[in-house]
């Protein structure tokens, strides 16, 4: 499991302090072992789009499996004080943490699955002391990688099947911001990364040749290309815009001829500035005229899905897109805003009690129960998802609108139904191995192909139908009425 | 040195592949040991502001000190192939990497310093094989933390001296996205973090009490506050908006009275939704009327510097701001866009040769030489920074505009001058310990206080005067003319 190999030491404290103070509260009241269910969901598809692609599940599960409080962690917690300068945590609570092992049941959607607003991506069921404690880490890992996988899918969609290389490490938000982005971008459809560690840890293909500084060091561009070809003749994609792009293409062709004589192909050229549409057309013409029609034109320079779509509209002759900053930071929306909400907990009588969080904004009212999602397909196409309660069972394909309960119920015609959440951990133990990255990547591509173009498009997509089944809908409305009545 | 303690294993491959292929090129040509100088700079202050605060230096230095290629790393590199399916790297190059130790001289600005466009934040001088290799990691670490320290300074500026708590881990771009953000936000002026690991590793104060789920689990808000007060009586800041905010404040007051009887203070309340200005005024009135004038009102909910400024304009009675997503992802501009450019290298004759990268955009033309920055002050105020060449020496306080060489030269009146870059590593060995976080944080506050309000303001700030001295300016113009003449 390489997902967390970049980390050393304990990550148990990689959480918000309030998770620990709540855990202390549960412990003090003797509630730590009370069973509860939490759902990790998001509320709005990122980037104004119609979908998200689940990622970050594998590192999240790895985190749960290795959750331990070390003596070091506990010694630090023992130093914390409260407003009265007394120790914040009683020693008995630290003993509880020392003995704590993660024993919850965890169900999750397979990585690469399409996920829509309000659908549980991860469901954690078990002692509330533990299930609450892991909120922050699960959100950190799943929010970010889901965001980036989604952004990558959009960029690849814009690239129309041409390979997209993820080049973003230097602009990433920290090393694992970069590493996690490489991983998620590959799931979302990118072909390769510049990040060598992502290649080593995850088996993602790596790509790269040289930078402007290589040319600057040599001063003479032609000499610099020759020196590069001398060292790595089988890996020649020349960056041609250090001084003058058209001249750079001519230099690349000149060295390409020398490579050809030695039996090596000219990989291609890379354009990193200027009018990419115009320059790519010109470069293609020059390369073709010189007999290098197999040489690829790689383009980079702050690209995103909008710019790539625009380049195609301008007739650009680009074979490969290098995408960095805009992809790995999800520049136009750098956070998904996923949440982790209590769905139900057992009372002192052992009976399940559904939970609700009210809000003036209907989108922020939580959905009660122990939730599962059934995905409906017809002719292989996705036609709707129904959120239902696992204990009550699936009550049928009637979709009750989540944000507007007054909307008419809608029942899509469908042929097959598939439950999205699958058991991953049982009593804290792995019951299913996570998919390989390639399986997740293939799943993402397949599900995107099953999604209506109306929902897949970038501009004002049609929301994908997701609703509550009759049971969850009724429970929710009843809980809202009760909670509001109490006020 | 806790800066990289979160990581395990080798980080040598946390780089772009092209750094390795260029290193291979230098090695093949026998140029690896040729001395070169690189500068890490940025081009535009983030967020439309007038300044940035340097951070991420300490982890960058820690990275350089521990740079080693493990057998594992080398075994992976040996598996990479080129376009002809031959090994990408010759075995001799892998031997070079195996033996590689970082032996460059590294100068850097102290963390917490104000830094302006085009100023070197880090300068690396040494064998080009190494100096080039570390580009990606230095950019990743310094770009991100500088961005977040700057955002934090803006948020704290808007908060007018009221404490700002950084609450963003769950929305961060990975664990070290969160951890690095906590560190940088503290340098930028935040008072505390919710991130417990940041507390453990960096000694940053940690804060947190409870979430909505705590109230939802109990169902009854008053009972939930009582249960919390029972467990952690000295750490009671109650989140009051799970059901109805005003009622929540009343419940907090009720439990506050019970706490008072037991000799504990009511820490305060937290508002996390709704009309924060109105609710805070109402809550303040209720708390004061109940004799809890010391209880703090904490506000959160997607806050940033703009919203905080607006809250003050509305007369909000908020004592503490909890800021998450918008801070730790630098939401409105999630990447700084710093670059690492070759300034000079020694030719085969051993003489320094200044380097230049041309561009149609003057802002993207690199500055040649071995650069240092002299910061000029008058009456303790910052009046201008001069970029000069360390070898040529400081030629005087005449500022030549960097982006428009036709602008008149400007010479500010000044009393004292201070060189920004200080030696940190010599031949790869530490020659100066990094400052503590508190020293860096104090420096940031002090330098912000020395900056003109014209440059510090959020809207259309006046650019801070940064120029090239006469020598660097002349060299640059000559190099541009030569390079363009060659075309």
Short mmCIF file of C-alpha atoms in Angstrom, two decimals, chain A residues 356-359 362 365-368 402 405 473-487:
data_model
loop_
_atom_site.label_atom_id
_atom_site.label_comp_id
_atom_site.label_asym_id
_atom_site.label_seq_id
_atom_site.Cartn_x
_atom_site.Cartn_y
_atom_site.Cartn_z
CA UNK A 356 -30.51 15.70 11.50
CA UNK A 357 -28.65 18.98 11.17
CA UNK A 358 -30.94 21.88 10.33
CA UNK A 359 -30.01 24.87 8.24
CA UNK A 362 -31.91 23.22 2.29
CA UNK A 365 -29.69 19.96 5.88
CA UNK A 366 -28.18 16.53 6.47
CA UNK A 367 -29.80 13.28 5.35
CA UNK A 368 -30.68 10.85 8.14
CA UNK A 402 -33.17 16.55 -1.86
CA UNK A 405 -39.06 18.44 -1.12
CA UNK A 473 -37.44 11.27 2.43
CA UNK A 474 -40.24 10.64 4.93
CA UNK A 475 -37.84 10.20 7.83
CA UNK A 476 -36.07 13.40 6.92
CA UNK A 477 -39.24 15.46 6.70
CA UNK A 478 -40.46 14.04 10.00
CA UNK A 479 -37.16 14.83 11.73
CA UNK A 480 -37.16 18.36 10.35
CA UNK A 481 -40.69 18.91 11.58
CA UNK A 482 -39.86 17.55 15.02
CA UNK A 483 -36.65 19.54 15.32
CA UNK A 484 -38.34 22.74 14.20
CA UNK A 485 -41.29 22.02 16.46
CA UNK A 486 -38.97 21.79 19.44
CA UNK A 487 -37.71 25.28 18.79
#
